[in-house]
XYZ file of C-alpha atoms in Angstrom:
426
model
C 179.905 -63.424 -138.381
C 182.891 -64.484 -140.489
C 185.007 -68.090 -139.524
C 187.657 -66.411 -137.423
C 186.437 -63.236 -136.174
C 187.279 -60.971 -133.791
C 184.258 -62.545 -131.438
C 185.922 -63.890 -127.960
C 186.517 -67.723 -127.463
C 184.198 -68.807 -124.476
C 185.115 -72.181 -122.452
C 182.976 -73.434 -119.893
C 184.041 -76.618 -117.990
C 181.999 -78.926 -115.633
C 182.589 -82.177 -114.055
C 179.621 -84.294 -113.602
C 179.304 -86.849 -111.391
C 175.899 -88.852 -109.292
C 173.288 -85.962 -111.260
C 175.743 -83.481 -109.643
C 177.495 -80.921 -111.612
C 180.446 -79.098 -109.991
C 181.840 -76.314 -112.260
C 185.654 -75.435 -113.189
C 186.208 -71.775 -114.018
C 188.432 -72.297 -117.390
C 189.572 -68.709 -116.418
C 191.586 -69.761 -113.490
C 192.536 -73.312 -114.881
C 192.194 -74.078 -118.337
C 195.175 -74.175 -120.808
C 194.619 -75.731 -123.639
C 192.393 -78.790 -125.711
C 192.014 -81.287 -128.207
C 189.378 -83.049 -129.398
C 189.506 -85.060 -132.411
C 185.722 -86.318 -134.309
C 185.927 -88.964 -136.854
C 183.715 -90.590 -138.962
C 184.201 -94.447 -138.225
C 184.812 -93.976 -134.702
C 184.319 -92.326 -130.971
C 185.111 -88.847 -130.291
C 187.905 -88.211 -128.544
C 189.801 -85.139 -126.486
C 192.339 -84.507 -124.347
C 192.403 -81.536 -121.713
C 195.311 -79.776 -120.035
C 194.601 -77.772 -116.445
C 196.827 -76.023 -114.509
C 195.504 -75.401 -110.964
C 197.902 -73.822 -108.642
C 196.290 -74.503 -105.645
C 197.511 -78.504 -105.863
C 194.487 -79.771 -104.267
C 191.121 -78.672 -106.285
C 191.137 -80.513 -109.435
C 192.286 -83.607 -108.972
C 190.809 -84.065 -105.404
C 187.037 -83.369 -107.173
C 188.390 -85.870 -110.514
C 189.171 -88.767 -107.528
C 186.131 -88.028 -105.659
C 183.802 -88.397 -108.405
C 184.355 -92.012 -108.733
C 184.257 -93.677 -112.008
C 180.952 -92.008 -112.486
C 182.689 -89.587 -114.023
C 181.678 -87.506 -117.098
C 183.588 -83.692 -118.351
C 181.188 -81.250 -120.095
C 183.062 -78.966 -122.424
C 181.481 -75.821 -124.380
C 183.788 -73.648 -126.422
C 182.746 -71.034 -129.147
C 182.005 -67.638 -130.143
C 179.074 -67.064 -127.160
C 174.613 -66.856 -127.057
C 175.322 -63.997 -130.096
C 176.316 -67.303 -132.234
C 175.274 -70.732 -132.109
C 176.672 -72.173 -135.203
C 180.175 -71.446 -133.626
C 179.982 -73.638 -130.136
C 180.780 -77.035 -129.395
C 179.069 -78.870 -126.725
C 180.381 -81.904 -125.559
C 180.189 -84.549 -122.708
C 181.708 -87.258 -122.466
C 183.511 -89.601 -120.238
C 186.886 -89.276 -118.378
C 189.257 -92.440 -119.293
C 192.343 -91.283 -117.816
C 193.487 -87.747 -115.609
C 197.497 -87.784 -115.428
C 198.354 -85.283 -112.248
C 202.226 -83.546 -112.319
C 203.488 -82.508 -109.566
C 205.263 -78.826 -110.014
C 206.962 -76.045 -107.952
C 204.075 -73.940 -108.554
C 201.429 -76.198 -108.941
C 199.851 -79.383 -110.508
C 199.166 -79.668 -114.160
C 196.736 -82.168 -114.810
C 195.818 -83.698 -118.304
C 192.457 -85.738 -118.560
C 191.192 -87.719 -121.413
C 187.775 -88.220 -122.193
C 185.731 -90.246 -124.945
C 182.104 -89.764 -126.323
C 179.337 -91.008 -123.388
C 178.438 -94.150 -123.484
C 181.954 -95.707 -124.939
C 183.162 -97.042 -122.170
C 180.274 -98.869 -120.758
C 179.804 -100.703 -124.004
C 183.527 -101.529 -124.667
C 183.683 -103.321 -120.649
C 180.189 -104.806 -120.998
C 180.852 -108.119 -123.391
C 177.309 -110.163 -123.448
C 177.064 -113.166 -125.428
C 174.214 -112.056 -128.399
C 172.027 -114.558 -130.510
C 170.266 -112.989 -133.881
C 168.043 -115.275 -135.880
C 168.098 -115.058 -139.622
C 165.767 -113.103 -141.221
C 166.604 -110.056 -139.264
C 167.362 -106.830 -140.927
C 171.221 -105.277 -139.539
C 169.999 -102.419 -139.090
C 167.285 -103.334 -136.946
C 169.668 -105.492 -134.867
C 171.824 -102.285 -134.768
C 168.795 -100.287 -133.573
C 167.666 -102.706 -130.642
C 171.830 -103.224 -129.772
C 171.510 -99.043 -129.251
C 168.397 -98.913 -127.261
C 170.249 -102.126 -124.626
C 173.180 -99.524 -124.402
C 171.538 -96.487 -124.196
C 172.633 -94.901 -127.427
C 170.789 -92.183 -129.142
C 169.750 -92.470 -132.656
C 168.791 -89.352 -134.275
C 171.606 -86.410 -134.612
C 171.212 -82.615 -133.217
C 169.151 -81.940 -135.972
C 166.745 -84.840 -135.406
C 167.425 -86.479 -138.467
C 167.506 -90.650 -137.881
C 171.648 -91.257 -138.185
C 170.845 -95.413 -138.832
C 170.184 -96.525 -142.109
C 167.586 -99.038 -143.480
C 169.232 -102.361 -144.431
C 166.049 -103.535 -146.320
C 167.854 -107.506 -147.130
C 167.243 -109.993 -144.864
C 169.888 -112.035 -142.815
C 169.948 -115.948 -144.483
C 171.562 -117.292 -141.345
C 171.449 -116.780 -137.804
C 174.769 -114.838 -136.767
C 175.717 -114.616 -132.671
C 178.623 -112.664 -131.269
C 181.181 -114.213 -129.240
C 180.855 -113.145 -125.915
C 182.850 -109.567 -127.547
C 181.406 -105.768 -126.931
C 178.645 -104.836 -129.388
C 180.692 -101.317 -130.025
C 183.633 -104.630 -131.689
C 180.370 -107.027 -132.879
C 178.932 -103.880 -135.160
C 182.232 -102.998 -136.465
C 183.246 -106.612 -136.853
C 180.100 -108.265 -138.077
C 177.482 -106.087 -138.833
C 179.531 -103.495 -140.624
C 181.252 -105.544 -143.263
C 177.268 -107.303 -144.477
C 175.725 -104.216 -144.037
C 174.220 -102.209 -147.747
C 171.350 -99.826 -148.802
C 168.237 -99.818 -150.188
C 170.699 -99.078 -153.625
C 172.691 -102.143 -152.755
C 175.947 -99.647 -151.866
C 177.855 -101.040 -149.313
C 180.969 -99.061 -147.036
C 178.333 -98.127 -144.593
C 180.036 -95.859 -141.589
C 179.973 -96.599 -137.566
C 181.021 -93.879 -135.213
C 180.041 -91.045 -132.845
C 178.868 -87.803 -134.019
C 179.541 -84.547 -130.856
C 175.990 -84.950 -130.013
C 176.703 -88.568 -128.840
C 174.111 -90.311 -131.221
C 175.565 -93.628 -133.046
C 175.359 -93.094 -136.694
C 175.534 -96.971 -138.656
C 175.044 -95.411 -142.780
C 176.841 -94.660 -146.281
C 178.133 -91.649 -146.779
C 175.329 -89.572 -148.223
C 172.431 -91.530 -145.998
C 172.487 -87.589 -144.619
C 172.368 -85.136 -147.420
C 176.045 -82.640 -146.414
C 176.569 -79.657 -146.663
C 179.653 -77.840 -148.905
C 181.396 -74.721 -147.475
C 183.628 -72.992 -149.628
C 187.112 -71.933 -149.196
C 189.546 -69.479 -150.879
C 192.720 -69.644 -150.170
C 195.318 -66.758 -151.253
C 199.361 -68.036 -150.677
C 200.229 -65.240 -148.499
C 198.320 -67.129 -145.610
C 195.524 -64.391 -144.994
C 192.193 -64.509 -143.857
C 189.965 -67.584 -142.585
C 192.779 -70.301 -143.743
C 195.794 -71.164 -142.563
C 197.406 -74.194 -144.552
C 196.491 -76.733 -147.302
C 198.813 -79.334 -147.499
C 197.479 -81.961 -150.171
C 199.524 -85.290 -149.846
C 202.026 -86.541 -152.777
C 199.833 -89.185 -153.457
C 198.001 -86.183 -155.695
C 201.101 -85.010 -157.314
C 201.724 -88.695 -158.643
C 198.265 -89.086 -159.842
C 198.407 -85.588 -161.695
C 202.252 -86.256 -163.471
C 201.302 -89.382 -164.970
C 198.790 -88.497 -167.153
C 195.265 -87.477 -164.276
C 195.542 -83.509 -164.795
C 196.765 -81.207 -167.281
C 199.057 -83.633 -169.804
C 200.807 -83.821 -173.462
C 200.240 -87.382 -174.750
C 202.352 -88.016 -177.210
C 203.333 -90.994 -179.378
C 205.632 -92.472 -182.625
C 202.891 -92.990 -185.129
C 204.432 -96.115 -187.529
C 201.264 -94.792 -189.968
C 202.036 -91.065 -190.389
C 205.465 -91.535 -189.958
C 205.795 -88.824 -187.429
C 205.062 -88.231 -183.644
C 201.669 -88.080 -182.709
C 199.936 -85.594 -179.737
C 196.694 -85.630 -177.520
C 196.101 -83.339 -175.315
C 194.357 -83.358 -171.575
C 192.692 -81.125 -169.487
C 190.767 -81.192 -165.574
C 187.473 -79.971 -166.955
C 187.003 -81.864 -169.933
C 189.672 -85.074 -170.530
C 191.027 -85.611 -173.356
C 190.084 -83.474 -176.074
C 190.471 -84.629 -179.386
C 192.459 -86.858 -181.421
C 196.207 -87.622 -181.598
C 196.955 -84.997 -184.029
C 200.488 -85.296 -186.373
C 203.468 -83.153 -184.391
C 206.634 -82.485 -185.654
C 208.977 -82.475 -182.930
C 208.351 -85.329 -180.166
C 207.164 -85.078 -176.537
C 209.785 -85.237 -173.871
C 208.994 -86.008 -170.073
C 209.312 -82.905 -168.304
C 206.676 -80.305 -165.732
C 206.516 -76.572 -167.229
C 204.657 -75.614 -163.630
C 205.093 -72.117 -165.623
C 201.798 -72.526 -168.394
C 198.368 -74.695 -167.412
C 200.468 -78.301 -168.507
C 201.119 -80.234 -165.316
C 202.874 -83.228 -167.532
C 204.017 -84.896 -170.846
C 203.827 -88.562 -170.782
C 205.060 -90.531 -174.024
C 203.104 -93.537 -174.610
C 203.771 -96.592 -177.461
C 201.340 -95.749 -180.276
C 200.738 -97.128 -183.931
C 198.766 -94.149 -185.080
C 196.607 -91.394 -183.615
C 193.544 -93.043 -182.610
C 195.276 -95.408 -180.992
C 196.804 -92.526 -178.913
C 193.647 -91.075 -178.066
C 192.172 -94.404 -176.563
C 195.100 -95.091 -174.754
C 196.065 -91.576 -172.978
C 191.932 -91.464 -172.426
C 192.821 -94.928 -170.311
C 195.291 -93.340 -168.338
C 193.740 -90.229 -167.625
C 190.782 -92.187 -166.429
C 192.818 -94.604 -164.800
C 194.664 -91.749 -162.427
C 192.046 -89.268 -161.815
C 190.764 -91.948 -159.723
C 193.782 -92.507 -157.836
C 192.023 -90.586 -154.204
C 194.223 -88.632 -151.814
C 194.248 -86.926 -148.549
C 194.461 -83.171 -148.054
C 194.798 -81.388 -144.354
C 192.563 -77.912 -144.244
C 193.521 -75.741 -141.261
C 191.657 -72.720 -140.292
C 191.009 -70.381 -137.544
C 188.374 -72.159 -135.210
C 184.882 -72.725 -136.410
C 182.003 -75.399 -135.883
C 180.386 -74.601 -138.951
C 182.164 -78.039 -140.540
C 180.685 -81.152 -139.528
C 181.923 -85.208 -140.160
C 181.016 -86.186 -144.200
C 180.456 -82.964 -145.334
C 182.139 -81.269 -148.318
C 184.839 -78.128 -148.341
C 184.837 -76.873 -151.568
C 189.183 -75.733 -152.047
C 190.038 -72.782 -154.388
C 193.547 -72.221 -154.159
C 195.295 -69.438 -156.229
C 197.891 -69.212 -157.546
C 200.757 -66.246 -157.145
C 201.203 -65.399 -160.628
C 198.874 -66.967 -163.288
C 200.110 -66.733 -166.298
C 197.109 -64.139 -168.567
C 194.267 -66.031 -170.411
C 195.558 -69.706 -167.577
C 193.300 -70.818 -165.082
C 193.654 -68.598 -161.569
C 193.593 -71.696 -159.600
C 196.246 -74.248 -158.897
C 194.957 -77.691 -160.523
C 194.529 -78.978 -156.535
C 191.756 -77.153 -155.887
C 188.709 -78.935 -155.795
C 186.036 -80.485 -153.394
C 187.227 -82.790 -150.807
C 184.955 -84.916 -148.393
C 185.774 -84.335 -144.589
C 186.159 -87.377 -142.383
C 188.239 -86.104 -139.463
C 187.797 -82.923 -137.734
C 190.249 -82.040 -134.915
C 190.169 -78.451 -133.060
C 192.811 -77.243 -130.979
C 193.043 -74.544 -128.290
C 196.156 -73.096 -127.074
C 195.344 -69.841 -126.329
C 193.945 -69.525 -130.000
C 191.337 -71.705 -131.885
C 192.457 -73.547 -134.852
C 190.347 -76.394 -136.401
C 192.400 -79.001 -139.206
C 189.936 -80.365 -141.566
C 191.327 -84.043 -142.426
C 189.992 -84.516 -146.032
C 189.429 -86.718 -148.449
C 189.369 -86.691 -152.448
C 188.819 -89.506 -154.700
C 190.065 -89.185 -158.109
C 189.249 -85.701 -159.468
C 185.653 -86.595 -160.822
C 182.651 -85.623 -159.246
C 182.131 -87.567 -155.677
C 178.883 -88.732 -154.578
C 175.398 -87.649 -154.123
C 175.033 -83.821 -154.929
C 175.459 -81.999 -151.452
C 173.160 -79.504 -150.091
C 174.224 -76.180 -150.151
C 174.958 -73.754 -146.988
C 172.288 -70.871 -147.581
C 174.104 -68.014 -145.467
C 176.947 -66.779 -147.330
C 180.228 -64.890 -145.720
C 182.617 -63.392 -147.400
C 185.854 -62.759 -145.206
C 188.446 -60.711 -147.448
C 191.512 -62.669 -148.279
C 194.566 -60.559 -149.463
C 196.178 -61.651 -152.396
C 199.894 -62.123 -152.921
C 200.148 -59.019 -155.458
C 198.691 -56.392 -153.121
C 194.965 -56.682 -153.872
C 192.605 -58.370 -152.512
C 189.806 -62.028 -152.990
C 186.713 -62.305 -152.231
C 187.196 -65.872 -149.578
C 183.270 -67.042 -150.351
C 182.224 -68.624 -147.629
C 178.927 -71.510 -148.125
C 178.438 -72.231 -144.945
C 174.654 -73.347 -142.405
C 175.691 -75.576 -140.277
C 173.146 -78.116 -141.134
C 174.521 -80.910 -143.041
C 175.936 -84.268 -141.420
């Protein structure tokens, strides 16, 4: 099934209290839903319901007392299991708004286990020689947190180096203790840090580096007329800064005192600085020509073509390291998960003959936050990060199922949008 197909959206709601499950008919009460899943925290959700009778919804929430959970399922039905998301969270707040024709109830939820773990504050001591991953596993057992994801994969990455000294908590919550003390110290077998600690959609905790669970890569092709599955693609301004200062397709020019003329070197996003600086007659000027494949012209003070080559390569490498963010919004889907990669192919409106048809900001981005919004239709936004223009991390697993919706191009033709998705991955 293509992402964004016409398969009807199905929503199921239930309130859980003391083992009792109270079904809330979505067709009668549902108004909107926003869910955020993020690497480095817990998932949260906001649900808006409307009760024309003015007593059913508020009464069941109040009667549930403090032991109240909300189960939300939404997706494309049993025929498309990879497009369904099931969440169960603790209700943290509810706000009734009394209106002439009924009551609007706004309910906020957070992953199961987070609220109790934040409230519970127990001083804990750990002797030297412990592995941090073992400490996290022990705390998970004490808090009844799951340590494997929906696919059955362990979500705690081993830390093989024992601690050299004892450490204690200060009576803070276990969540705060893990984030404040354990995450900064954790390193894996390869000596890499950058551990993340968060709750996934199945309420399992994750304590690992970004590449511990091999990610799936999903490809989206975006034509400028906004047809197809992609709604919008919005890179941050810092991406332009990096490219326009010499990290993209750039002409570097500099005065060569040895040759008595200007020298010039050229870089491309694909192959870097291609050649030694070679003599040219005209000076380079600071200008940007988006009509060709040159993103910027950069003047460098240099003594000879070889030095220009070295300085150009240095600047090119520096600015390609700049990380920048981009948001990708699509018609609702659950196939992409936190820490997966999305390969975004942004097509030019009118590429010149023989030029690259893709915009230079196209590329491979890693998803760090996912936001689902349902207000009539279902839209999903991926907040992504691209660490410069080099290939990042480990080679991801290519999804096994290929879906090819057709995206209309601005010229009236069509472009095949190859969307590689399998629903597997971390």
